[in-house]
Short mmCIF file of C-alpha atoms and ligand atoms in Angstrom, two decimals:
data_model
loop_
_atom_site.label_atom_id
_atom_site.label_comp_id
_atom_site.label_asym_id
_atom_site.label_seq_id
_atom_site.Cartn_x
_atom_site.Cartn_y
_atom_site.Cartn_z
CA UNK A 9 64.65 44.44 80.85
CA UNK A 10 67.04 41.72 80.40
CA UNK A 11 68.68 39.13 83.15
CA UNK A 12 71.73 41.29 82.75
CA UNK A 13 70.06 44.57 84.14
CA UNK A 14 69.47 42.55 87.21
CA UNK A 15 72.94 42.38 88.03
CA UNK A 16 72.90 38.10 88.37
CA UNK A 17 76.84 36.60 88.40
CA UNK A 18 78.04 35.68 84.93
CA UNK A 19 77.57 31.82 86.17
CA UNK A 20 73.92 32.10 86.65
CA UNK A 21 73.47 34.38 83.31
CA UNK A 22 75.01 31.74 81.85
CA UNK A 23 73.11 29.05 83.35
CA UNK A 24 69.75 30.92 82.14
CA UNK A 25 71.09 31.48 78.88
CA UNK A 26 71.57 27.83 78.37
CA UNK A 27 67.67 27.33 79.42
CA UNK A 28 66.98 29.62 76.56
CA UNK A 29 65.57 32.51 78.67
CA UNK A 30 66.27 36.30 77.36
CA UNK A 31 63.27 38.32 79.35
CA UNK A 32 62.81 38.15 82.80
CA UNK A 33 58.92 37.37 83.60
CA UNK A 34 57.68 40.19 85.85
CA UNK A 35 57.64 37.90 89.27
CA UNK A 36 61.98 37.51 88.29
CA UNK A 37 62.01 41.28 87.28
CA UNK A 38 60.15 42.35 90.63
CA UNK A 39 61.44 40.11 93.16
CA UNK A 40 65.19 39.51 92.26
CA UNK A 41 66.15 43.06 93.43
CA UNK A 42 64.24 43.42 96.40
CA UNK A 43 66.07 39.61 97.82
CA UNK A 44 69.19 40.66 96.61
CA UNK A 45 68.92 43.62 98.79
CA UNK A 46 68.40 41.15 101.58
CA UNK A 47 64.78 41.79 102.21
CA UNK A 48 61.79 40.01 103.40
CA UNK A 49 59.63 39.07 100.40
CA UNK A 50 56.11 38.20 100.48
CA UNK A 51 54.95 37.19 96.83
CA UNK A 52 51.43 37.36 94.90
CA UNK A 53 52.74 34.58 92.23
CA UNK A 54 50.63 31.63 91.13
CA UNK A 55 52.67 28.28 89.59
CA UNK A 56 53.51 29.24 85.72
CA UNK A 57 54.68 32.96 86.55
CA UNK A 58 58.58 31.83 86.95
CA UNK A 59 58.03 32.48 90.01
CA UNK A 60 60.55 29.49 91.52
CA UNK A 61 63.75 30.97 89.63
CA UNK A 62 62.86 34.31 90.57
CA UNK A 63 63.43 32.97 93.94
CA UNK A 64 66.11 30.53 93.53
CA UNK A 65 68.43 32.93 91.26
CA UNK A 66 68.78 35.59 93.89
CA UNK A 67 69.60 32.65 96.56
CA UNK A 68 71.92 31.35 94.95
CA UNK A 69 73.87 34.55 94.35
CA UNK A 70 73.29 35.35 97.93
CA UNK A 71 75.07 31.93 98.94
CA UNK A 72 78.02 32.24 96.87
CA UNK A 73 78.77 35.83 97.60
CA UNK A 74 79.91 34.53 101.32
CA UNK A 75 81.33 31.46 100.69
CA UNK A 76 81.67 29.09 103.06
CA UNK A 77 84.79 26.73 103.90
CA UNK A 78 84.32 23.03 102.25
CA UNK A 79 84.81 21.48 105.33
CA UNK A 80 81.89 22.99 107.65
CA UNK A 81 79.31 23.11 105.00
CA UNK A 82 76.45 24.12 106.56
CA UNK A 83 72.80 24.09 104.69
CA UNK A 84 72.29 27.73 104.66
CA UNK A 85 69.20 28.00 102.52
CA UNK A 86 65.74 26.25 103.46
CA UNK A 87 62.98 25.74 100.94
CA UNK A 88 59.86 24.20 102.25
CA UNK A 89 57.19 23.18 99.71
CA UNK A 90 53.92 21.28 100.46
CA UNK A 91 54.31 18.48 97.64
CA UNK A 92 56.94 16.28 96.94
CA UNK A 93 56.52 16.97 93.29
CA UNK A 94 56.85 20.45 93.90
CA UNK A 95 59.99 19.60 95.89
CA UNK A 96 62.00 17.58 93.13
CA UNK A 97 60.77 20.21 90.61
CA UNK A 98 62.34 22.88 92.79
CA UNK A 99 65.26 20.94 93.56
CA UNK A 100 65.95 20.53 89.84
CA UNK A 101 65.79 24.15 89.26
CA UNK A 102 68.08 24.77 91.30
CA UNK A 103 70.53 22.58 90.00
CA UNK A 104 69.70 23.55 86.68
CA UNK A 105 70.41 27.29 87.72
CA UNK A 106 73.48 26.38 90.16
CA UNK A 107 75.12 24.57 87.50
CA UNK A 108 78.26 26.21 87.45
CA UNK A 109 78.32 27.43 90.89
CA UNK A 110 80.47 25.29 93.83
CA UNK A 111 77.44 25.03 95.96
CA UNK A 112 75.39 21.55 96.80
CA UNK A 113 72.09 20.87 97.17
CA UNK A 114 69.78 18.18 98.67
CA UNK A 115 65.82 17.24 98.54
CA UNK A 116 63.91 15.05 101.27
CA UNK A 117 60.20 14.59 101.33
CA UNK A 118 58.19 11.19 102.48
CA UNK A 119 57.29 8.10 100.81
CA UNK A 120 60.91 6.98 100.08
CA UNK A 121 64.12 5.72 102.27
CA UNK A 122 65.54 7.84 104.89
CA UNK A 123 68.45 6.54 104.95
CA UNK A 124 70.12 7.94 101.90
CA UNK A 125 68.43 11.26 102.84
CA UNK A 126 70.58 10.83 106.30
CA UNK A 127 74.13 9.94 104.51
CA UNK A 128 72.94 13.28 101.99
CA UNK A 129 72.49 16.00 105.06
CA UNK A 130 76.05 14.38 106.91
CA UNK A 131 77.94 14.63 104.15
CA UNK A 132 76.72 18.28 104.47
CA UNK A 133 74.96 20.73 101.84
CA UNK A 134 74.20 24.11 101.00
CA UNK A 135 70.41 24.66 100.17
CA UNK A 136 67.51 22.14 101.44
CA UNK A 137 64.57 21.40 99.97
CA UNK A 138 61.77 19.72 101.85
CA UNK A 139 58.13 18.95 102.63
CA UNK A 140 57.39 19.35 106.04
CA UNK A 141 56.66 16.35 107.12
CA UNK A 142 60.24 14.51 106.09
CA UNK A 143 61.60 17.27 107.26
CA UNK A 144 60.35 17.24 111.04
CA UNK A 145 61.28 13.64 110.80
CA UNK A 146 64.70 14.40 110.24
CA UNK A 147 64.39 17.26 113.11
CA UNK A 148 62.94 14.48 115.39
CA UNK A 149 65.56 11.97 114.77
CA UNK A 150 68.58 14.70 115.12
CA UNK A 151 69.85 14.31 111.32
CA UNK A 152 69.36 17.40 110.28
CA UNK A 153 71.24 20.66 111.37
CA UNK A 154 69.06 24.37 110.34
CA UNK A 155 71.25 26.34 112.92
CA UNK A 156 73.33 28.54 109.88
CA UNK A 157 69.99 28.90 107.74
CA UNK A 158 70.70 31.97 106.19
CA UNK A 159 67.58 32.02 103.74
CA UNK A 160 63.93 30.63 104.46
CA UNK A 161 61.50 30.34 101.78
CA UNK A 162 58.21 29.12 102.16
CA UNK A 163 56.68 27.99 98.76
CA UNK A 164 52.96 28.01 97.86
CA UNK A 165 52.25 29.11 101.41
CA UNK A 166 48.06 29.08 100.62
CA UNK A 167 48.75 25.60 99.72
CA UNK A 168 50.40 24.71 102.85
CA UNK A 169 47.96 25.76 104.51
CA UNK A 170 45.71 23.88 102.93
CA UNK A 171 46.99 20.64 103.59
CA UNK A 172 47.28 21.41 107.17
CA UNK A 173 50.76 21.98 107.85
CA UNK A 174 50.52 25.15 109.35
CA UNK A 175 51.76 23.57 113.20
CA UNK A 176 54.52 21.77 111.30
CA UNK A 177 55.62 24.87 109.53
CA UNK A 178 55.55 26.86 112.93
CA UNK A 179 57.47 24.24 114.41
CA UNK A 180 60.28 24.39 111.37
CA UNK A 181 60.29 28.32 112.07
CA UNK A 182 60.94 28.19 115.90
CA UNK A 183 64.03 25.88 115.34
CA UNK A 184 65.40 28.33 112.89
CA UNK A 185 68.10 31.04 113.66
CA UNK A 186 66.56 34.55 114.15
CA UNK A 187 68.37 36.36 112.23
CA UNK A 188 67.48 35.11 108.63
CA UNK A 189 65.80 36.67 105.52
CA UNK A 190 62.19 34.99 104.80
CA UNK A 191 60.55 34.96 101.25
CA UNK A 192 57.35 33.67 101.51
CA UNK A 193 55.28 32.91 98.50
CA UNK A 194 51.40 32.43 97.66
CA UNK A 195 48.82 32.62 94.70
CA UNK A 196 46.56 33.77 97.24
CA UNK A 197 45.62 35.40 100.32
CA UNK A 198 43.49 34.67 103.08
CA UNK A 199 43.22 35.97 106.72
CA UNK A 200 45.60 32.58 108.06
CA UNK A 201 47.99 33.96 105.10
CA UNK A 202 48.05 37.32 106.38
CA UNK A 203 48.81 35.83 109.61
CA UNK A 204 51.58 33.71 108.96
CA UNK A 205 53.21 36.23 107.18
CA UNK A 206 52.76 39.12 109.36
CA UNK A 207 54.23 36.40 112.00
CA UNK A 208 57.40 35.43 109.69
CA UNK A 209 58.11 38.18 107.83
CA UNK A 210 59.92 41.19 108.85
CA UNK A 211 59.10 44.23 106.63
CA UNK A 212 58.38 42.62 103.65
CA UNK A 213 58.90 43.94 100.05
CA UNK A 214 54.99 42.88 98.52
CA UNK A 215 55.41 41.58 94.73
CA UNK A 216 52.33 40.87 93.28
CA UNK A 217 52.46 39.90 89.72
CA UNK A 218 48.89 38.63 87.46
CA UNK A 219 46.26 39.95 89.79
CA UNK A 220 45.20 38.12 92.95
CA UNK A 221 42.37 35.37 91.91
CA UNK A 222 42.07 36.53 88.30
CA UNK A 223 42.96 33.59 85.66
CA UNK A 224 45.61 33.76 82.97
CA UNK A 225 44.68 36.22 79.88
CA UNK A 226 46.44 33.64 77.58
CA UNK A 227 44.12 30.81 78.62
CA UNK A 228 40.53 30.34 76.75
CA UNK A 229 38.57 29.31 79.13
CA UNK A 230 34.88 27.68 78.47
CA UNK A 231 32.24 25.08 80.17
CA UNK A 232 30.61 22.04 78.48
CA UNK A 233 26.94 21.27 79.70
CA UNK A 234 26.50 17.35 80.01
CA UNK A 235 25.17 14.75 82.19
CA UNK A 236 27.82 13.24 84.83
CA UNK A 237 27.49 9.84 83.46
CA UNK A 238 28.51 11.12 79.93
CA UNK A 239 31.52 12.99 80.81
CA UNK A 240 33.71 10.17 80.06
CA UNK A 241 32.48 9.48 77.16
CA UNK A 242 32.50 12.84 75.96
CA UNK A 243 35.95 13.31 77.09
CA UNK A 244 37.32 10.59 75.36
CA UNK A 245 35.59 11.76 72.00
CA UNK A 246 36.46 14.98 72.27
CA UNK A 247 39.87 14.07 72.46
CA UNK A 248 40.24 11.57 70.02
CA UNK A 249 38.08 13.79 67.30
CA UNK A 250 40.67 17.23 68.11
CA UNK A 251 43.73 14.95 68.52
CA UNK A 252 44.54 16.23 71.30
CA UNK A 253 48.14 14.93 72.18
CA UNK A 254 48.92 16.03 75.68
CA UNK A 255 45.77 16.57 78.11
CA UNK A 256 46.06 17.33 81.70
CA UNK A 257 42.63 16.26 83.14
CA UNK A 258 41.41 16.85 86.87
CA UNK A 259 39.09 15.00 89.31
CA UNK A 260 37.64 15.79 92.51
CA UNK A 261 38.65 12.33 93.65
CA UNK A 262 41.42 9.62 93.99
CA UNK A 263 38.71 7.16 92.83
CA UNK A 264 37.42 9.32 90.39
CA UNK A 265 40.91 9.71 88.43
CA UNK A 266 41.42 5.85 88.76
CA UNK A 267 38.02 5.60 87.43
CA UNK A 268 38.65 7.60 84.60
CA UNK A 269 42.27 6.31 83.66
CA UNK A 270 40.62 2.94 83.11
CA UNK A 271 38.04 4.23 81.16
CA UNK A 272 40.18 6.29 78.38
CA UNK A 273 42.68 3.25 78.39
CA UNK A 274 39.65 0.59 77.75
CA UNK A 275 39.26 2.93 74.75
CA UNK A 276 42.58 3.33 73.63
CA UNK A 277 43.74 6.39 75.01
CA UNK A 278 46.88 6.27 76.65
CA UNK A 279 46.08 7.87 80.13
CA UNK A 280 47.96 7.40 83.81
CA UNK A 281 46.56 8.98 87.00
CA UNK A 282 48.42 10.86 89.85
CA UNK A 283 47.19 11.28 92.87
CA UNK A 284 48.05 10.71 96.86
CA UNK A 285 47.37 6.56 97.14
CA UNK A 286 49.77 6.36 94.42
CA UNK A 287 53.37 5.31 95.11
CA UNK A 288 56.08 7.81 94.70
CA UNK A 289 57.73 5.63 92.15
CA UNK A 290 54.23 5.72 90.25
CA UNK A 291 53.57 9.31 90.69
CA UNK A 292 56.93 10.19 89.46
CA UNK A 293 56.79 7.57 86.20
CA UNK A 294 53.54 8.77 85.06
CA UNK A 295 54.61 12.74 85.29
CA UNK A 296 57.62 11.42 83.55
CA UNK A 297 55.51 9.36 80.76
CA UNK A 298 53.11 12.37 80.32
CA UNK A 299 56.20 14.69 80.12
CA UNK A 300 57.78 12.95 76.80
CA UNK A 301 54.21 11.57 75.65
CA UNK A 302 54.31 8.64 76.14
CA UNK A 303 51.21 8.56 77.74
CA UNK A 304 48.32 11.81 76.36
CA UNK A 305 46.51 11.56 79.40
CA UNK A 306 47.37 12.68 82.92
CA UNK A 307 44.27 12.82 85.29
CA UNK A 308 45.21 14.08 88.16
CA UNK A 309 43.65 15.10 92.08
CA UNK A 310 44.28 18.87 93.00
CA UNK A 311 47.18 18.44 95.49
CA UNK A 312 48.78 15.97 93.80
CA UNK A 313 48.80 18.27 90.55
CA UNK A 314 50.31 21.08 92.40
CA UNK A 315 53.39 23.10 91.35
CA UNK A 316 53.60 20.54 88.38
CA UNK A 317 55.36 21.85 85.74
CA UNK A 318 54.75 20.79 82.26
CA UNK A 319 56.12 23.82 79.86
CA UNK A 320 53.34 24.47 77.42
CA UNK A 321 50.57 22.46 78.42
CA UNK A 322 48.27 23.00 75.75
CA UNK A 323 44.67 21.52 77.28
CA UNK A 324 43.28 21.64 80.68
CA UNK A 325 40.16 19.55 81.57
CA UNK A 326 38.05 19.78 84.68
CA UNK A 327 36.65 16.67 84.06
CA UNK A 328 34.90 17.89 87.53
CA UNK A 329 34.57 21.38 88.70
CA UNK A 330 36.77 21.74 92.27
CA UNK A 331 34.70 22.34 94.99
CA UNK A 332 37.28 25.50 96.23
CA UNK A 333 36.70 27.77 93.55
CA UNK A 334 40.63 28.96 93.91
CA UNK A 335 41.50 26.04 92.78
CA UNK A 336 39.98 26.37 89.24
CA UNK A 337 42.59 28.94 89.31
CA UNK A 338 45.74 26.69 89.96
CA UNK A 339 43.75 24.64 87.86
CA UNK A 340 44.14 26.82 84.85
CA UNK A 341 47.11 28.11 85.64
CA UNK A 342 48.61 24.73 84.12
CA UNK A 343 48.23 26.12 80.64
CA UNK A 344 48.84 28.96 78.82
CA UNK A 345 52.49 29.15 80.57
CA UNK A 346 55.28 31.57 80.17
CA UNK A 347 53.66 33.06 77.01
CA UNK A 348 52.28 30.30 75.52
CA UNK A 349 48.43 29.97 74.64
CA UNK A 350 46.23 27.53 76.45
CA UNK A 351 42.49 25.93 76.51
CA UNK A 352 40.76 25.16 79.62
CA UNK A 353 37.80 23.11 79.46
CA UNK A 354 34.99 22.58 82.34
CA UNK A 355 32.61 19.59 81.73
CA UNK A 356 29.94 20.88 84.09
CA UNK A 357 26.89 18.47 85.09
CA UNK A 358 23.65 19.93 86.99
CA UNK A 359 25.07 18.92 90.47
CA UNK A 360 27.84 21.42 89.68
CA UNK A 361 25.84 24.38 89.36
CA UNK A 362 26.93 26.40 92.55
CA UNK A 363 30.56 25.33 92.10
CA UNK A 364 30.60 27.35 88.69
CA UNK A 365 28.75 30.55 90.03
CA UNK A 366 31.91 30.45 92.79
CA UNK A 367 34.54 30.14 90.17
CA UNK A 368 32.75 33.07 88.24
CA UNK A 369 32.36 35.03 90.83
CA UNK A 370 35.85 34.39 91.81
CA UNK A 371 37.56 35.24 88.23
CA UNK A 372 34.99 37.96 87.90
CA UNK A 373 33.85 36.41 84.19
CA UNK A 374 30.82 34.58 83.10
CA UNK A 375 32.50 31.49 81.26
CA UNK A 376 31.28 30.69 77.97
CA UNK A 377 29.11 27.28 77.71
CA UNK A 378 27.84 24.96 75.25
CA UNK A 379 26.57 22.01 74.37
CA UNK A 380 27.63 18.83 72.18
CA UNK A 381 25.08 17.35 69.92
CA UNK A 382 24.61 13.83 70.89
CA UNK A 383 25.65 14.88 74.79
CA UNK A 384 22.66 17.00 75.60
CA UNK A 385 22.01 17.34 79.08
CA UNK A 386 18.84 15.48 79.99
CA UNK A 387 16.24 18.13 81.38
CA UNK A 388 14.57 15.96 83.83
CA UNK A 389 17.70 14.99 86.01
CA UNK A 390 17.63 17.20 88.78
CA UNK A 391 21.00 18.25 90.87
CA UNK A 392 21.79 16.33 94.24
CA UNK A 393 24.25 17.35 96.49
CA UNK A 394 27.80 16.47 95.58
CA UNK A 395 28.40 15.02 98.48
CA UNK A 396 25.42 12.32 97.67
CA UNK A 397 25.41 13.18 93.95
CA UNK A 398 25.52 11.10 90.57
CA UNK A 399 29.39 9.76 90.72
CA UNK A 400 31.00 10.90 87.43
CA UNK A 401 33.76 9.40 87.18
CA UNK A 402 34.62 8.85 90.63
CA UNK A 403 30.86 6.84 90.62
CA UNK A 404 28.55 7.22 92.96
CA UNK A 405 29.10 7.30 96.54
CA UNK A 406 32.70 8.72 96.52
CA UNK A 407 31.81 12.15 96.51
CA UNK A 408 31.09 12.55 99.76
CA UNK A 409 32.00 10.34 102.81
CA UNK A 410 35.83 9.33 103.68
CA UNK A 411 36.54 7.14 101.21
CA UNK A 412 39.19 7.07 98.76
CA UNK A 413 41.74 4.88 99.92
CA UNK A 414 42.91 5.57 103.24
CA UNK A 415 44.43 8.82 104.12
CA UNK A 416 45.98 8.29 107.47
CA UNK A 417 45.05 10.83 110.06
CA UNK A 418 43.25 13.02 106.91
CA UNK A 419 40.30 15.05 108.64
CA UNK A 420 39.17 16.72 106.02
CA UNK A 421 39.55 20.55 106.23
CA UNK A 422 36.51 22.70 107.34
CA UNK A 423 36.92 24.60 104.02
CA UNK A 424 36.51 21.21 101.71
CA UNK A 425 34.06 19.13 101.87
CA UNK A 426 35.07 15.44 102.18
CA UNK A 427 35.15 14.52 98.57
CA UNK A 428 38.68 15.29 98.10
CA UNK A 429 40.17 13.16 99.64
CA UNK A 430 42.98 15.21 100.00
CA UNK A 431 45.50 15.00 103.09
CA UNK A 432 45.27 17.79 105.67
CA UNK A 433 48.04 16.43 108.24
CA UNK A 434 52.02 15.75 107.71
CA UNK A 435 50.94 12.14 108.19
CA UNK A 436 50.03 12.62 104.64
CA UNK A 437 53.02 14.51 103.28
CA UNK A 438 54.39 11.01 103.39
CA UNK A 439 52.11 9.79 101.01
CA UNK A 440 51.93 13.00 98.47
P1 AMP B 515 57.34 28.39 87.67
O1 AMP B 515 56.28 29.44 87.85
O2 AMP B 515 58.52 28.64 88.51
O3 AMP B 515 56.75 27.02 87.87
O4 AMP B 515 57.86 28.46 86.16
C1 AMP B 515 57.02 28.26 85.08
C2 AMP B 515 57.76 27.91 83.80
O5 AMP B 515 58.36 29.05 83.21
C3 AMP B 515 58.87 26.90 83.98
O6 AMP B 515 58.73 25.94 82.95
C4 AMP B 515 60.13 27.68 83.79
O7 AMP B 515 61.14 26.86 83.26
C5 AMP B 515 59.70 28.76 82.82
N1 AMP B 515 60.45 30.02 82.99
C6 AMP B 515 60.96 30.53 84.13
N2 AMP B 515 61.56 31.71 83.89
C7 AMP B 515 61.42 31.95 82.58
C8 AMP B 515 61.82 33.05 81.73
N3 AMP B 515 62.45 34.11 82.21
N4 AMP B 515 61.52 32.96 80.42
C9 AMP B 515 60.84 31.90 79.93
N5 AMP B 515 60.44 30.85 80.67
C10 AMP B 515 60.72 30.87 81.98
#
C-alpha cells in the first residue's frame, strides 16, 4: 500500500514525500480510511507506530475539504495531549504535514506566558493543540472559543489518565459541540479506558496495530544483574567501553535522574536530565541537545519521557525498572522505531525482583539476564522494599515518601507508589 491508495490531497502527499515516507505504517494504513469516512476512532497504538500522522493527515484533509472564510476562523480541530512535549511534537507534525495547506495552527500548554497564547487564539486558528490544564485556563479566563470543534482527538488517553486528568478532560468534553467526530487514542486499555471511551465515542471504528502490551519485535531486550549502588558505575562503563553515542536512560525518580546526570558528567559523559521540576526552557534545550548530540545522555522520569520522539533511538536503559510494568513498554517503545533496530537494557538490583516478574508477565517473555565481571551482585544483600530500599541513583530515601521537589497538589495515584514523583493533577500539567 502506498500514501496514494489512501486517497490523501496532492498537498499532503507531497508534504509526506518531502519527509521521505513511501509506506504507510499499519496504524496510517488502518486508521486514515475509517476518519476520512468521518468515524469515531478508538486506537490500540503505542508512541513509535506513526500513530500521530495517521491521525493528523486525515484531519487535515477533513479541514480543508470545507473551508472556512478567513475572516471567522474558527479552531475546528482539538488535540489534547497529556505532556507538553508531546504537545509541541504534535504541533510540529502538523505543520510539517500542513505545509502547503491554507490552514493555521496553534499549541498552549503550562509553564510558559499566557499572554502570547491569548493574542495566538484571537487572532483565530484552525487546529488546537493543548494539555489540559492550559487549556481549562484559557476556558476559565474566556480566551478560548471550542464552539465550531469539528474534530476531537484525545492523545495517549491511558496516559491521561494516569496523570489524573480524567475530570479536566470531562470538563473539556462537556464544553464541546455535540455533534463532532472523536478519535481517541491509547497503548493500552484498562476498565477507566473502556469507560471514557464508551462515554466519548460514538460507534467507534477499533484499530489496533502491534498487539496490546506486547513489546516491539525489533527491540532486543535483556536485564543486567548488579547491586543498586553499582549501577552508575556500570552504566557509565558500559557506555564508554560500546561507544554508545546516543542513550536514552530512565529513572524512577526526579532525584534519581539529577543524581545520575551528575554522576556520568563528573566522568565525562555528556548527559542532561528531563523531568517535571525542570523548567520548560530546560526540558526543551536538553531534548534539543540530545536530538543533534550534543549531549549522549538523556536520563529521563517516565512522564516527562512520554510521546518523545527521537527517530532511531538506538539504546534504551532502565537504569531502574518502573514500578507499572506498562510502562517498561512505553519504555521500550523508544527504540527500535519505524523499522529501525533497537537495544533495551534493564539494570536490575535485588529490590527489583517483583517489578521484573510484572514486566514478564506483562510482555509474556522471560528476559534474558546476565552478569558483568567485576559487577557481580553481592549474595548477602538482601531486597528491601523500594519504597525504603537501597537508593540507586536517586539514593536512599527517595524511593518512597513525597519527596522529589515539590509537585503541587501531586497525590500520588493509587496505582503508583510514591516514588515517582510524577504529577497526578492539572496543577502539574503546568510544570510537565
Ligand atoms: P509517532 O508514533 O507518531 O510518534 O511516530 C513515530 C516516528 O515514525 C516519527 O519519527 C515519525 O516521523 C515516523 N513516521 C511516521 N510515519 C512514517 C512512515 N509512514 N514511514 C516512516 N516513518 C514514519
Amino acid at each position: 500500500m502506498t500514501f496514494t491508495d489512501l486517497n490523501l490531497h496532492a498537498s499532503l502527499l507531497k508534504a509526506i514525500t518531502d519527509q521521505g515516507y513511501t509506506t504507510p505504517t499499519p496504524v496510517q494504513a488502518q486508521a486514515i480510511p475509517f476518519i476520512l469516512e468521518g468515524r469515531d476512532m478508538l486506537a490500540g497504538a503505542q508512541t513509535g507506530t506513526g500513530k500521530t500522522a495517521g491521525f493528523t493527515l486525515p484531519l487535515l484533509q477533513i479541514l480543508t475539504e470545507k473551508t472556512m472564510p478567513k475572516s471567522n476562523r474558527k479552531i475546528r480541530a482539538l488535540i489534547l495531549t497529556p505532556t507538553r512535549e508531546l504537545a509541541a511534537q504534535v504541533a510540529e507534525s502538523v505543520k510539517i504535514y500542513g505545509k502547503y495547506l491554507p490552514l493555521k495552527s496553534a499549541v498552549i500548554f503550562g509553564g510558559v506566558g499566557i499572554n502570547p497564547q491569548i493574542t495566538m487564539l484571537r487572532n483565530g486558528i484552525d487546529i488546537l493543540i493543548a494539555t489540559p490544564g492550559r487549556l481549562l485556563d484559557h476556558i476559565g479566563q474566556g480566551t478560548v472559543d471550542l464552539s465550531a470543534v469539528e474534530v476531537f482527538v484525545l492523545d495517549e488517553a491511558d496516559r491521561m489518565l494516569d496523570m489524573g486528568f480524567i475530570r479536566d478532560i470531562r470538563r473539556v468534553i462537556t464544553i464541546l459541540p455535540k455533534h463532532r467526530q472523536n478519535l481517541m487514542f491509547s497503548a493500552t486499555y484498562s476498565d477507566e479506558i473502556k469507560t471514557l471511551a464508551n462515554t466519548l465515542l460514538r460507534n467507534p471504528a477499533e484499530v489496533e496495530v502491534a498487539r496490546r502490551n506486547t513489546s516491539s519485535e525489533l527491540v532486543t531486550q535483556s536485564v543486567i544483574l548488579v547491586d543498586c549502588k553499582r549501577k552508575s558505575a556500570l552504566l557509565g562503563e558500559l557506555i564508554a567501553k560500546h561507544k554508545w553515542e546516543q542513550v536514552l536512560v530512565f529513572t524512577r525518580t526526579k532525584h534519581g535522574a539529577n543524581k545520575l546526570t551528575e554522576y556520568l558528567q563528573k566522568i565525562g559523559i555528556t548527559a542532561a536530565a528531563i523531568h517535571g521540576n525542570k523548567s520548560q526552557a530546560a526540558r526543551t534545550k536538553a531534548l534539543d541537545d540530545f536530538k543533534r548530540s550534543a549531549v549522549r545522555v538523556l536520563v529521563a522520569t517516565d512522564i516527562a519521557a512520554r510521546g518523545i520522539d527521537i527517530d532511531a533511538l538506538p539504546h534504551v536503559v532502565n537504569f531502574e525498572l518502573p514500578n507499572i510494568a506498562e510502562d517498561y513498554v512505553h519504555r521500550i517503545g523508544r527504540t527500535g522505531r519505524a523499522g529501525c533496530e533497537g537495544e533495551a537494557l534493564s539494570l536490575v538490583c535485588v529490590d527489583e525482583a517483583d517489578y521484573l516478574r510484572g514486566i514478564e508477565k506483562l510482555i509474556n517473555k522471560k528476559l534474558d539476564s546476565r552478569i558483568i565481571e567485576g559487577y557481580e551482585p553481592d549474595p548477602t544483600i538482601k531486597a528491601e522494599p523500594i519504597q525504603r530500599g537501597r537508593g540507586g541513583a536517586g539514593g536512599s530515601g527517595n524511593r518512597g515518601g513525597n519527596g522529589g521537589g515539590g509537585d503541587r497538589g501531586g497525590k500520588p495515584t493509587q496505582k503508583r507508589d510514591s516514588g515517582r514523583h510524577e504529577p497526578k493533577r492539572r496543577d502539574n500539567d503546568r510544570r510537565h
